[in-house]
mmCIF file of C-alpha atoms and ligand atoms in Angstrom:
data_model
loop_
_atom_site.group_PDB
_atom_site.id
_atom_site.type_symbol
_atom_site.label_atom_id
_atom_site.label_comp_id
_atom_site.label_asym_id
_atom_site.label_seq_id
_atom_site.Cartn_x
_atom_site.Cartn_y
_atom_site.Cartn_z
ATOM 1 C CA MET A 707 0.000 0.000 0.000
ATOM 2 C CA GLY A 708 1.135 3.548 -0.688
ATOM 3 C CA SER A 709 1.540 6.218 1.932
ATOM 4 C CA PRO A 710 -0.808 9.064 1.136
ATOM 5 C CA ASP A 711 -0.186 10.896 4.387
ATOM 6 C CA VAL A 712 3.437 11.938 3.846
ATOM 7 C CA THR A 713 3.658 15.508 5.021
ATOM 8 C CA PRO A 714 5.719 17.991 3.084
ATOM 9 C CA ALA A 715 7.773 18.376 6.288
ATOM 10 C CA SER A 716 9.313 14.930 5.878
ATOM 11 C CA PRO A 717 11.000 13.897 2.673
ATOM 12 C CA ALA A 718 9.168 11.036 0.923
ATOM 13 C CA ASP A 719 10.358 7.502 1.572
ATOM 14 C CA SER A 720 12.788 6.129 -0.985
ATOM 15 C CA GLU A 721 11.969 3.005 -2.976
ATOM 16 C CA GLU A 722 14.961 1.409 -1.214
ATOM 17 C CA SER A 723 13.603 2.060 2.266
ATOM 18 C CA ARG A 724 10.172 0.759 1.285
ATOM 19 C CA ARG A 725 11.720 -2.402 -0.142
ATOM 20 C CA TYR A 726 13.936 -2.915 2.931
ATOM 21 C CA ASN A 727 11.013 -2.556 5.316
ATOM 22 C CA ARG A 728 8.774 -4.772 3.202
ATOM 23 C CA ILE A 729 11.392 -7.555 3.247
ATOM 24 C CA ARG A 730 11.885 -7.211 7.010
ATOM 25 C CA LEU A 731 8.154 -7.296 7.605
ATOM 26 C CA TRP A 732 7.738 -10.480 5.576
ATOM 27 C CA LEU A 733 10.759 -12.004 7.295
ATOM 28 C CA GLY A 734 9.110 -11.366 10.639
ATOM 29 C CA ILE A 735 5.805 -12.837 9.451
ATOM 30 C CA ALA A 736 7.548 -15.902 7.955
ATOM 31 C CA ASP A 737 9.411 -16.444 11.226
ATOM 32 C CA PHE A 738 6.167 -16.264 13.203
ATOM 33 C CA VAL A 739 4.295 -18.620 10.845
ATOM 34 C CA LEU A 740 7.169 -21.106 10.950
ATOM 35 C CA GLY A 741 7.141 -21.168 14.753
ATOM 36 C CA PHE A 742 3.365 -21.492 14.809
ATOM 37 C CA VAL A 743 3.331 -24.379 12.306
ATOM 38 C CA PHE A 744 6.113 -26.104 14.253
ATOM 39 C CA LEU A 745 4.111 -25.983 17.502
ATOM 40 C CA VAL A 746 0.905 -27.171 15.829
ATOM 41 C CA ALA A 747 2.785 -29.995 14.079
ATOM 42 C CA LEU A 748 4.348 -31.129 17.378
ATOM 43 C CA LEU A 749 0.895 -31.351 18.944
ATOM 44 C CA ALA A 750 -1.128 -32.664 16.008
ATOM 45 C CA THR A 751 1.292 -35.518 15.363
ATOM 46 C CA SER A 752 2.904 -37.711 18.001
ATOM 47 C CA TRP A 753 6.232 -35.895 17.613
ATOM 48 C CA SER A 754 6.069 -34.149 20.978
ATOM 49 C CA ALA A 755 5.441 -37.497 22.703
ATOM 50 C CA SER A 756 8.269 -39.129 20.692
ATOM 51 C CA LEU A 757 10.669 -36.367 21.729
ATOM 52 C CA ARG A 758 9.583 -36.830 25.347
ATOM 53 C CA ASP A 759 10.224 -40.577 25.142
ATOM 54 C CA LEU A 760 13.608 -39.939 23.584
ATOM 55 C CA ALA A 761 14.426 -37.454 26.374
ATOM 56 C CA TYR A 762 13.409 -40.051 28.991
ATOM 57 C CA ARG A 763 15.611 -42.697 27.437
ATOM 58 C CA GLY A 764 18.566 -40.297 27.224
ATOM 59 C CA SER A 765 18.194 -39.379 30.905
ATOM 60 C CA PHE A 766 17.671 -42.948 32.188
ATOM 61 C CA GLN A 767 14.104 -42.031 33.188
ATOM 62 C CA HIS A 768 15.155 -39.110 35.408
ATOM 63 C CA TYR A 769 12.335 -36.536 35.240
ATOM 64 C CA SER A 770 14.271 -33.257 35.606
ATOM 65 C CA ILE A 771 17.087 -34.337 33.291
ATOM 66 C CA ALA A 772 14.476 -35.501 30.779
ATOM 67 C CA VAL A 773 12.857 -32.037 30.915
ATOM 68 C CA PHE A 774 16.244 -30.515 30.078
ATOM 69 C CA PHE A 775 16.833 -32.933 27.160
ATOM 70 C CA TYR A 776 13.355 -32.264 25.842
ATOM 71 C CA VAL A 777 13.874 -28.459 25.929
ATOM 72 C CA PHE A 778 17.286 -28.902 24.335
ATOM 73 C CA LEU A 779 15.863 -31.032 21.485
ATOM 74 C CA LEU A 780 13.007 -28.581 20.867
ATOM 75 C CA LEU A 781 15.357 -25.607 20.716
ATOM 76 C CA VAL A 782 17.815 -27.382 18.404
ATOM 77 C CA ILE A 783 15.058 -28.380 15.975
ATOM 78 C CA ALA A 784 13.511 -24.886 16.087
ATOM 79 C CA LYS A 785 16.924 -23.303 15.448
ATOM 80 C CA LEU A 786 17.621 -25.605 12.505
ATOM 81 C CA LEU A 787 14.178 -24.928 11.022
ATOM 82 C CA GLY A 788 14.667 -21.175 11.366
ATOM 83 C CA SER A 789 18.321 -21.061 10.297
ATOM 84 C CA ALA A 790 17.581 -20.307 6.621
ATOM 85 C CA LEU A 791 15.452 -17.306 7.620
ATOM 86 C CA ASP A 792 18.104 -16.174 10.131
ATOM 87 C CA TYR A 793 20.782 -16.306 7.454
ATOM 88 C CA TYR A 794 18.568 -14.504 4.965
ATOM 89 C CA GLY A 795 17.998 -11.791 7.587
ATOM 90 C CA PHE A 796 21.762 -11.410 7.976
ATOM 91 C CA ARG A 797 22.174 -11.157 4.171
ATOM 92 C CA VAL A 798 19.426 -8.537 3.876
ATOM 93 C CA GLU A 799 21.158 -6.222 6.369
ATOM 94 C CA HIS A 800 24.296 -6.383 4.217
ATOM 95 C CA GLN A 801 22.416 -6.052 0.957
ATOM 96 C CA PHE A 802 20.997 -2.722 2.169
ATOM 97 C CA GLN A 803 24.325 -1.634 3.712
ATOM 98 C CA MET A 804 22.889 -1.623 7.211
ATOM 99 C CA SER A 805 25.432 -4.015 8.716
ATOM 100 C CA ASN A 806 29.219 -4.154 9.182
ATOM 101 C CA GLN A 807 29.138 -7.513 10.855
ATOM 102 C CA THR A 808 31.358 -10.261 9.519
ATOM 103 C CA MET A 809 29.975 -13.736 8.963
ATOM 104 C CA ARG A 810 32.245 -15.016 11.719
ATOM 105 C CA SER A 811 31.015 -12.486 14.265
ATOM 106 C CA TRP A 812 27.413 -13.168 13.251
ATOM 107 C CA LEU A 813 27.834 -16.921 13.726
ATOM 108 C CA TRP A 814 29.399 -16.271 17.133
ATOM 109 C CA ASP A 815 26.420 -14.095 18.103
ATOM 110 C CA GLU A 816 24.057 -16.818 16.916
ATOM 111 C CA ALA A 817 25.883 -19.386 19.061
ATOM 112 C CA LYS A 818 25.801 -17.108 22.118
ATOM 113 C CA GLY A 819 22.143 -16.326 21.500
ATOM 114 C CA PHE A 820 21.332 -20.022 21.307
ATOM 115 C CA LEU A 821 23.165 -20.798 24.547
ATOM 116 C CA LEU A 822 21.448 -17.895 26.308
ATOM 117 C CA ALA A 823 18.051 -19.104 25.059
ATOM 118 C CA LEU A 824 18.873 -22.620 26.236
ATOM 119 C CA VAL A 825 19.860 -21.438 29.723
ATOM 120 C CA MET A 826 16.751 -19.276 30.093
ATOM 121 C CA ALA A 827 14.375 -21.877 28.616
ATOM 122 C CA THR A 828 15.844 -24.540 30.907
ATOM 123 C CA ILE A 829 15.413 -22.435 34.050
ATOM 124 C CA VAL A 830 11.865 -21.452 33.094
ATOM 125 C CA THR A 831 10.759 -24.981 32.096
ATOM 126 C CA GLU A 832 12.327 -26.748 35.086
ATOM 127 C CA LEU A 833 10.633 -24.256 37.407
ATOM 128 C CA LEU A 834 7.341 -24.605 35.567
ATOM 129 C CA TYR A 835 7.160 -28.406 35.838
ATOM 130 C CA PHE A 836 8.506 -28.384 39.373
ATOM 131 C CA ILE A 837 5.645 -26.073 40.384
ATOM 132 C CA ILE A 838 3.113 -28.103 38.360
ATOM 133 C CA ARG A 839 4.149 -31.246 40.251
ATOM 134 C CA GLN A 840 4.119 -29.570 43.666
ATOM 135 C CA PHE A 841 0.947 -27.504 43.251
ATOM 136 C CA PRO A 842 -1.200 -29.093 40.531
ATOM 137 C CA GLU A 843 -4.216 -26.983 41.442
ATOM 138 C CA TYR A 844 -2.739 -23.496 41.614
ATOM 139 C CA TRP A 845 0.368 -24.043 39.488
ATOM 140 C CA TRP A 846 -0.665 -21.287 37.086
ATOM 141 C CA LEU A 847 -0.904 -18.667 39.825
ATOM 142 C CA ILE A 848 2.339 -19.692 41.537
ATOM 143 C CA THR A 849 4.215 -19.950 38.231
ATOM 144 C CA TRP A 850 2.946 -16.507 37.288
ATOM 145 C CA ALA A 851 4.214 -14.992 40.568
ATOM 146 C CA THR A 852 7.558 -16.789 40.207
ATOM 147 C CA PHE A 853 7.996 -15.686 36.609
ATOM 148 C CA MET A 854 7.216 -12.080 37.480
ATOM 149 C CA VAL A 855 10.002 -12.104 40.080
ATOM 150 C CA LEU A 856 12.351 -13.640 37.487
ATOM 151 C CA PHE A 857 11.255 -11.107 34.887
ATOM 152 C CA ILE A 858 11.948 -8.135 37.165
ATOM 153 C CA GLY A 859 15.325 -9.638 38.044
ATOM 154 C CA LEU A 860 16.068 -10.062 34.362
ATOM 155 C CA ALA A 861 15.170 -6.442 33.583
ATOM 156 C CA GLN A 862 17.564 -5.454 36.341
ATOM 157 C CA ILE A 863 20.538 -7.544 35.221
ATOM 158 C CA ALA A 864 19.989 -7.080 31.468
ATOM 159 C CA PRO A 865 22.154 -3.942 31.037
ATOM 160 C CA VAL A 866 25.029 -5.332 33.119
ATOM 161 C CA ILE A 867 24.961 -9.031 32.217
ATOM 162 C CA LEU A 868 22.898 -9.751 29.095
ATOM 163 C CA PHE A 869 23.613 -6.838 26.729
ATOM 164 C CA PRO A 870 27.401 -7.036 27.276
ATOM 165 C CA ILE A 871 27.307 -10.598 25.897
ATOM 166 C CA PHE A 872 26.696 -9.032 22.481
ATOM 167 C CA TYR A 873 27.987 -5.449 22.724
ATOM 168 C CA LYS A 874 30.615 -3.422 24.535
ATOM 169 C CA PHE A 875 29.489 -0.550 26.762
ATOM 170 C CA GLU A 876 31.499 2.175 28.438
ATOM 171 C CA PRO A 877 30.564 5.242 30.485
ATOM 172 C CA LEU A 878 30.102 8.321 28.319
ATOM 173 C CA ASP A 879 33.233 10.453 28.399
ATOM 174 C CA ASN A 880 31.851 13.553 26.684
ATOM 175 C CA GLU A 881 31.827 16.328 29.350
ATOM 176 C CA ASP A 882 29.554 18.675 27.417
ATOM 177 C CA LEU A 883 26.911 15.973 26.958
ATOM 178 C CA LYS A 884 27.176 14.925 30.587
ATOM 179 C CA GLN A 885 26.559 18.517 31.659
ATOM 180 C CA ARG A 886 23.540 18.730 29.389
ATOM 181 C CA LEU A 887 22.150 15.522 30.864
ATOM 182 C CA VAL A 888 22.653 16.788 34.411
ATOM 183 C CA ARG A 889 20.770 19.975 33.502
ATOM 184 C CA LEU A 890 17.967 17.974 31.868
ATOM 185 C CA SER A 891 17.761 15.640 34.876
ATOM 186 C CA GLU A 892 17.685 18.514 37.340
ATOM 187 C CA ARG A 893 14.842 20.110 35.451
ATOM 188 C CA ALA A 894 13.059 16.741 35.633
ATOM 189 C CA GLY A 895 13.745 16.532 39.383
ATOM 190 C CA THR A 896 15.235 13.084 38.920
ATOM 191 C CA ARG A 897 18.563 11.370 38.599
ATOM 192 C CA VAL A 898 19.621 8.911 35.953
ATOM 193 C CA ARG A 899 22.346 6.628 37.238
ATOM 194 C CA GLY A 900 24.432 6.789 34.141
ATOM 195 C CA VAL A 901 24.822 7.336 30.452
ATOM 196 C CA TYR A 902 26.748 4.744 28.522
ATOM 197 C CA LYS A 903 28.269 4.620 25.102
ATOM 198 C CA TRP A 904 27.056 1.550 23.244
ATOM 199 C CA ASN A 905 29.596 0.285 20.718
ATOM 200 C CA LEU A 906 27.129 -0.527 17.999
ATOM 201 C CA SER A 907 29.336 0.518 15.075
ATOM 202 C CA GLU A 908 31.384 -2.679 15.053
ATOM 203 C CA LYS A 909 28.267 -4.527 13.938
ATOM 204 C CA SER A 910 25.769 -2.077 12.542
ATOM 205 C CA LYS A 911 25.511 1.206 10.675
ATOM 206 C CA LYS A 912 22.235 2.035 12.361
ATOM 207 C CA ALA A 913 21.884 4.480 15.256
ATOM 208 C CA ASN A 914 19.893 3.863 18.402
ATOM 209 C CA ALA A 915 19.341 4.941 21.995
ATOM 210 C CA ALA A 916 17.399 3.463 24.889
ATOM 211 C CA LEU A 917 16.549 3.637 28.558
ATOM 212 C CA THR A 918 17.333 0.259 30.130
ATOM 213 C CA GLY A 919 17.536 -1.465 33.498
ATOM 214 C CA LEU A 920 15.729 -1.061 36.779
ATOM 215 C CA GLY A 921 16.774 0.463 40.084
ATOM 216 C CA SER A 922 20.532 0.616 40.415
ATOM 217 C CA THR A 923 21.115 -0.548 36.828
ATOM 218 C CA ARG A 924 18.806 2.018 35.229
ATOM 219 C CA ARG A 925 20.740 3.862 32.543
ATOM 220 C CA ILE A 926 20.524 5.579 29.196
ATOM 221 C CA ILE A 927 22.533 3.943 26.425
ATOM 222 C CA LEU A 928 23.546 5.890 23.325
ATOM 223 C CA ALA A 929 24.979 4.168 20.265
ATOM 224 C CA ASP A 930 28.398 5.401 19.149
ATOM 225 C CA THR A 931 26.885 5.658 15.659
ATOM 226 C CA LEU A 932 24.669 8.379 17.126
ATOM 227 C CA LEU A 933 27.332 10.074 19.253
ATOM 228 C CA ASP A 934 29.711 10.340 16.281
ATOM 229 C CA ASN A 935 27.324 11.722 13.690
ATOM 230 C CA TYR A 936 24.818 13.913 15.485
ATOM 231 C CA SER A 937 25.255 17.439 16.787
ATOM 232 C CA ALA A 938 25.278 18.059 20.550
ATOM 233 C CA ASP A 939 21.807 19.620 20.271
ATOM 234 C CA GLU A 940 20.478 16.582 18.420
ATOM 235 C CA ILE A 941 21.932 14.180 20.987
ATOM 236 C CA GLU A 942 20.412 16.293 23.727
ATOM 237 C CA ALA A 943 17.008 15.928 22.040
ATOM 238 C CA VAL A 944 17.455 12.140 21.972
ATOM 239 C CA LEU A 945 18.568 12.163 25.628
ATOM 240 C CA ALA A 946 15.531 14.252 26.543
ATOM 241 C CA HIS A 947 13.254 11.682 24.908
ATOM 242 C CA GLU A 948 14.879 8.817 26.852
ATOM 243 C CA LEU A 949 14.656 10.863 30.035
ATOM 244 C CA GLY A 950 10.949 11.264 29.236
ATOM 245 C CA HIS A 951 10.573 7.474 29.437
ATOM 246 C CA HIS A 952 12.301 7.589 32.800
ATOM 247 C CA VAL A 953 10.248 10.473 34.201
ATOM 248 C CA HIS A 954 6.999 8.801 33.169
ATOM 249 C CA GLY A 955 8.099 5.454 34.664
ATOM 250 C CA HIS A 956 7.557 3.626 31.388
ATOM 251 C CA ILE A 957 9.668 0.577 32.237
ATOM 252 C CA LEU A 958 7.756 -0.139 35.449
ATOM 253 C CA LYS A 959 4.402 0.607 33.823
ATOM 254 C CA SER A 960 5.198 -1.789 30.975
ATOM 255 C CA ILE A 961 6.133 -4.481 33.485
ATOM 256 C CA GLY A 962 2.784 -3.866 35.207
ATOM 257 C CA VAL A 963 0.917 -4.267 31.913
ATOM 258 C CA GLN A 964 2.906 -7.432 31.160
ATOM 259 C CA ALA A 965 2.071 -8.790 34.606
ATOM 260 C CA GLY A 966 -1.667 -8.415 33.968
ATOM 261 C CA ILE A 967 -1.481 -10.040 30.545
ATOM 262 C CA THR A 968 0.731 -12.865 31.797
ATOM 263 C CA LEU A 969 -1.677 -13.600 34.641
ATOM 264 C CA PHE A 970 -4.511 -13.928 32.142
ATOM 265 C CA GLY A 971 -2.210 -16.032 29.917
ATOM 266 C CA PHE A 972 -1.458 -18.528 32.701
ATOM 267 C CA TRP A 973 -5.113 -18.759 33.632
ATOM 268 C CA ALA A 974 -5.973 -19.464 29.971
ATOM 269 C CA ALA A 975 -3.104 -21.960 29.670
ATOM 270 C CA ASN A 976 -4.452 -23.860 32.677
ATOM 271 C CA ALA A 977 -7.933 -23.995 31.134
ATOM 272 C CA VAL A 978 -6.580 -25.136 27.747
ATOM 273 C CA LEU A 979 -4.348 -27.740 29.377
ATOM 274 C CA HIS A 980 -7.219 -29.201 31.383
ATOM 275 C CA TYR A 981 -9.364 -29.301 28.270
ATOM 276 C CA ALA A 982 -6.581 -31.135 26.379
ATOM 277 C CA ILE A 983 -6.124 -33.652 29.198
ATOM 278 C CA ASP A 984 -9.706 -34.217 30.439
ATOM 279 C CA LYS A 985 -11.674 -33.879 27.203
ATOM 280 C CA GLN A 986 -9.228 -34.596 24.388
ATOM 281 C CA HIS A 987 -6.978 -37.071 26.206
ATOM 282 C CA MET A 988 -3.949 -35.587 24.435
ATOM 283 C CA PHE A 989 -1.811 -35.992 27.570
ATOM 284 C CA GLU A 990 -2.141 -38.184 30.628
ATOM 285 C CA THR A 991 -1.164 -35.632 33.277
ATOM 286 C CA LEU A 992 -0.381 -31.961 33.837
ATOM 287 C CA SER A 993 3.227 -32.884 34.533
ATOM 288 C CA ASP A 994 3.667 -34.662 31.180
ATOM 289 C CA PHE A 995 6.125 -32.177 29.684
ATOM 290 C CA ALA A 996 5.132 -33.203 26.145
ATOM 291 C CA ASN A 997 2.397 -30.592 26.737
ATOM 292 C CA LEU A 998 4.970 -27.780 26.715
ATOM 293 C CA PRO A 999 4.263 -26.905 23.028
ATOM 294 C CA LEU A 1000 0.605 -26.381 23.959
ATOM 295 C CA LEU A 1001 1.567 -23.879 26.668
ATOM 296 C CA VAL A 1002 3.897 -22.077 24.249
ATOM 297 C CA LEU A 1003 1.141 -22.088 21.629
ATOM 298 C CA VAL A 1004 -1.319 -20.431 24.030
ATOM 299 C CA SER A 1005 1.220 -17.706 24.791
ATOM 300 C CA THR A 1006 2.046 -17.279 21.081
ATOM 301 C CA ILE A 1007 -1.611 -16.858 20.119
ATOM 302 C CA LEU A 1008 -2.203 -14.475 23.008
ATOM 303 C CA SER A 1009 0.822 -12.327 22.078
ATOM 304 C CA PHE A 1010 -0.323 -12.246 18.478
ATOM 305 C CA LEU A 1011 -3.844 -11.148 19.401
ATOM 306 C CA LEU A 1012 -2.572 -8.523 21.824
ATOM 307 C CA MET A 1013 0.169 -7.179 19.553
ATOM 308 C CA PRO A 1014 -1.899 -4.249 18.183
ATOM 309 C CA ALA A 1015 -2.994 -3.238 21.694
ATOM 310 C CA LEU A 1016 0.523 -3.513 23.144
ATOM 311 C CA ASN A 1017 1.997 -1.580 20.238
ATOM 312 C CA ALA A 1018 -0.680 1.096 20.639
ATOM 313 C CA TYR A 1019 0.289 1.343 24.306
ATOM 314 C CA SER A 1020 3.963 1.592 23.376
ATOM 315 C CA ARG A 1021 3.227 4.320 20.804
ATOM 316 C CA PHE A 1022 1.297 6.185 23.503
ATOM 317 C CA ASN A 1023 4.402 6.034 25.741
ATOM 318 C CA GLU A 1024 6.632 7.151 22.877
ATOM 319 C CA ARG A 1025 4.419 10.180 22.211
ATOM 320 C CA GLN A 1026 4.526 11.002 25.907
ATOM 321 C CA ALA A 1027 8.356 10.797 25.913
ATOM 322 C CA ASP A 1028 8.441 12.974 22.787
ATOM 323 C CA ARG A 1029 6.271 15.644 24.440
ATOM 324 C CA TYR A 1030 8.575 15.516 27.435
ATOM 325 C CA ALA A 1031 11.501 16.146 25.083
ATOM 326 C CA PHE A 1032 9.724 19.093 23.417
ATOM 327 C CA ARG A 1033 9.198 20.650 26.862
ATOM 328 C CA SER A 1034 12.784 20.150 27.985
ATOM 329 C CA ILE A 1035 14.757 21.435 25.016
ATOM 330 C CA SER A 1036 14.810 25.084 24.002
ATOM 331 C CA THR A 1037 13.697 24.486 20.414
ATOM 332 C CA VAL A 1038 12.285 21.425 18.636
ATOM 333 C CA GLU A 1039 14.517 21.914 15.577
ATOM 334 C CA PRO A 1040 17.224 19.471 16.746
ATOM 335 C CA PHE A 1041 14.516 16.928 17.577
ATOM 336 C CA ILE A 1042 13.174 17.164 14.037
ATOM 337 C CA SER A 1043 16.608 16.974 12.442
ATOM 338 C CA SER A 1044 17.586 13.990 14.622
ATOM 339 C CA MET A 1045 14.387 12.201 13.554
ATOM 340 C CA ASN A 1046 15.146 12.803 9.897
ATOM 341 C CA LYS A 1047 18.754 11.702 10.340
ATOM 342 C CA LEU A 1048 17.644 8.523 12.130
ATOM 343 C CA ALA A 1049 15.172 7.733 9.357
ATOM 344 C CA ASP A 1050 17.914 8.088 6.725
ATOM 345 C CA GLN A 1051 20.549 6.205 8.661
ATOM 346 C CA ASN A 1052 18.293 3.311 9.679
ATOM 347 C CA LEU A 1053 16.427 3.197 6.365
ATOM 348 C CA ALA A 1054 13.227 3.602 8.368
ATOM 349 C CA GLU A 1055 9.968 4.331 6.613
ATOM 350 C CA ARG A 1056 8.852 7.816 7.605
ATOM 351 C CA ALA A 1057 5.286 7.030 6.621
ATOM 352 C CA PRO A 1058 4.566 3.291 6.736
ATOM 353 C CA SER A 1059 1.155 2.100 5.616
ATOM 354 C CA ARG A 1060 -1.470 2.598 8.284
ATOM 355 C CA TRP A 1061 -2.160 -1.071 9.016
ATOM 356 C CA VAL A 1062 1.550 -1.913 9.290
ATOM 357 C CA GLU A 1063 1.997 0.867 11.836
ATOM 358 C CA TRP A 1064 -1.179 -0.121 13.684
ATOM 359 C CA PHE A 1065 -0.261 -3.791 13.968
ATOM 360 C CA PHE A 1066 3.533 -3.977 14.089
ATOM 361 C CA HIS A 1067 5.112 -0.684 15.114
ATOM 362 C CA SER A 1068 6.069 0.118 18.683
ATOM 363 C CA HIS A 1069 6.941 3.703 17.677
ATOM 364 C CA PRO A 1070 4.770 6.268 15.891
ATOM 365 C CA ALA A 1071 5.723 6.925 12.275
ATOM 366 C CA ILE A 1072 8.579 9.429 12.035
ATOM 367 C CA SER A 1073 6.436 11.710 9.847
ATOM 368 C CA LYS A 1074 3.920 11.897 12.713
ATOM 369 C CA ARG A 1075 6.596 12.540 15.334
ATOM 370 C CA VAL A 1076 8.015 15.376 13.236
ATOM 371 C CA GLU A 1077 4.508 16.736 12.689
ATOM 372 C CA ALA A 1078 3.846 16.646 16.449
ATOM 373 C CA ALA A 1079 7.073 18.561 17.090
ATOM 374 C CA LYS A 1080 6.084 21.237 14.596
ATOM 375 C CA SER A 1081 2.620 21.742 15.976
ATOM 376 C CA TRP A 1082 4.102 21.849 19.477
ATOM 377 C CA GLU A 1083 6.309 24.754 18.484
ATOM 378 C CA GLN A 1084 3.385 26.593 16.936
ATOM 379 C CA LYS A 1085 1.225 26.330 20.030
ATOM 380 C CA PRO A 1086 1.333 29.266 22.481
ATOM 381 C CA ALA A 1087 3.706 28.506 25.358
ATOM 382 C CA THR A 1088 0.948 28.623 28.002
ATOM 383 C CA THR A 1089 -0.714 25.463 26.643
ATOM 384 C CA HIS A 1090 2.506 23.467 26.931
ATOM 385 C CA ALA A 1091 2.095 22.389 30.532
HETATM 386 ZN ZN1 LIG B 661 11.351 5.983 23.057
#
């Protein structure tokens, strides 16, 4: 679909950027469909049960070791099935000159990513079936509470333990920028624990920035690709936006929203599991871990159905952070120029088709963000509060 709502303020999207985003969209859809078909196939055939039996044999009938083998087998098969798409994704980034990453470094990242997924999936699944065996009636509630604690812990350690597995970070050494951040923070009546330079350039040509962590690990990260190519005013505008997320407590609010959805998800998973066991006789017991694909399927379907709502919520937060930025910087010009630079550098579509934005995008279209900045500037100052 075309993009009839491109404003004259933003340059029109190039054919290249439209093609790049179309390919990435279809890659994402293909990846989702593949995962979905894999889960359905595991359940509709006897494959999940065969894998469980294999895991039992490999572990000499030890339940917890069998759970680990089963998770390991599932992840290996899923990785192999998805490897062609993963490789194609890597090629596309190079084809559009978005990536600097060598094949070797990419393969290393893939290996690390797989190991990390295996560790996390093992912890989560072992806990899940342990709780199911101990508390068959209220397993869903107890698992939910346990996972929320894990999730909050993960958000806390992510910037110091998980991200450094893939990228190098160092404290920002630019005095001028630090001073600007201190001034911005003081105006916000808050304190950000640190600003870090994110060495993104060794792998990517894109620029990015984010607010990450919780509590003592909460920090703003700025890609070196941004620090090196944007003016101090533009970086300040980006910082102000990230600070807006902080001031509005977006990380905690998002965790709260996730907690509500996850609670509903576990309740639904329990209902579906009982239906599969009592009515369909697909599994003998709750603790038969061959039912894991069914639990994953419930969460996959739920995430898919909720994607537009969650993205709408995220876009709401992004607009709020943008308005915070408009208030905190002296003029919106650097915000607008940083948006346009980001669109060019990341080959982002300034005006994606409406349904793509509605369903898939966590950020408002850049053309809309620029438009909002312009109308902000035109409003009389008294209405800005
Ligand atoms: Zn943001």
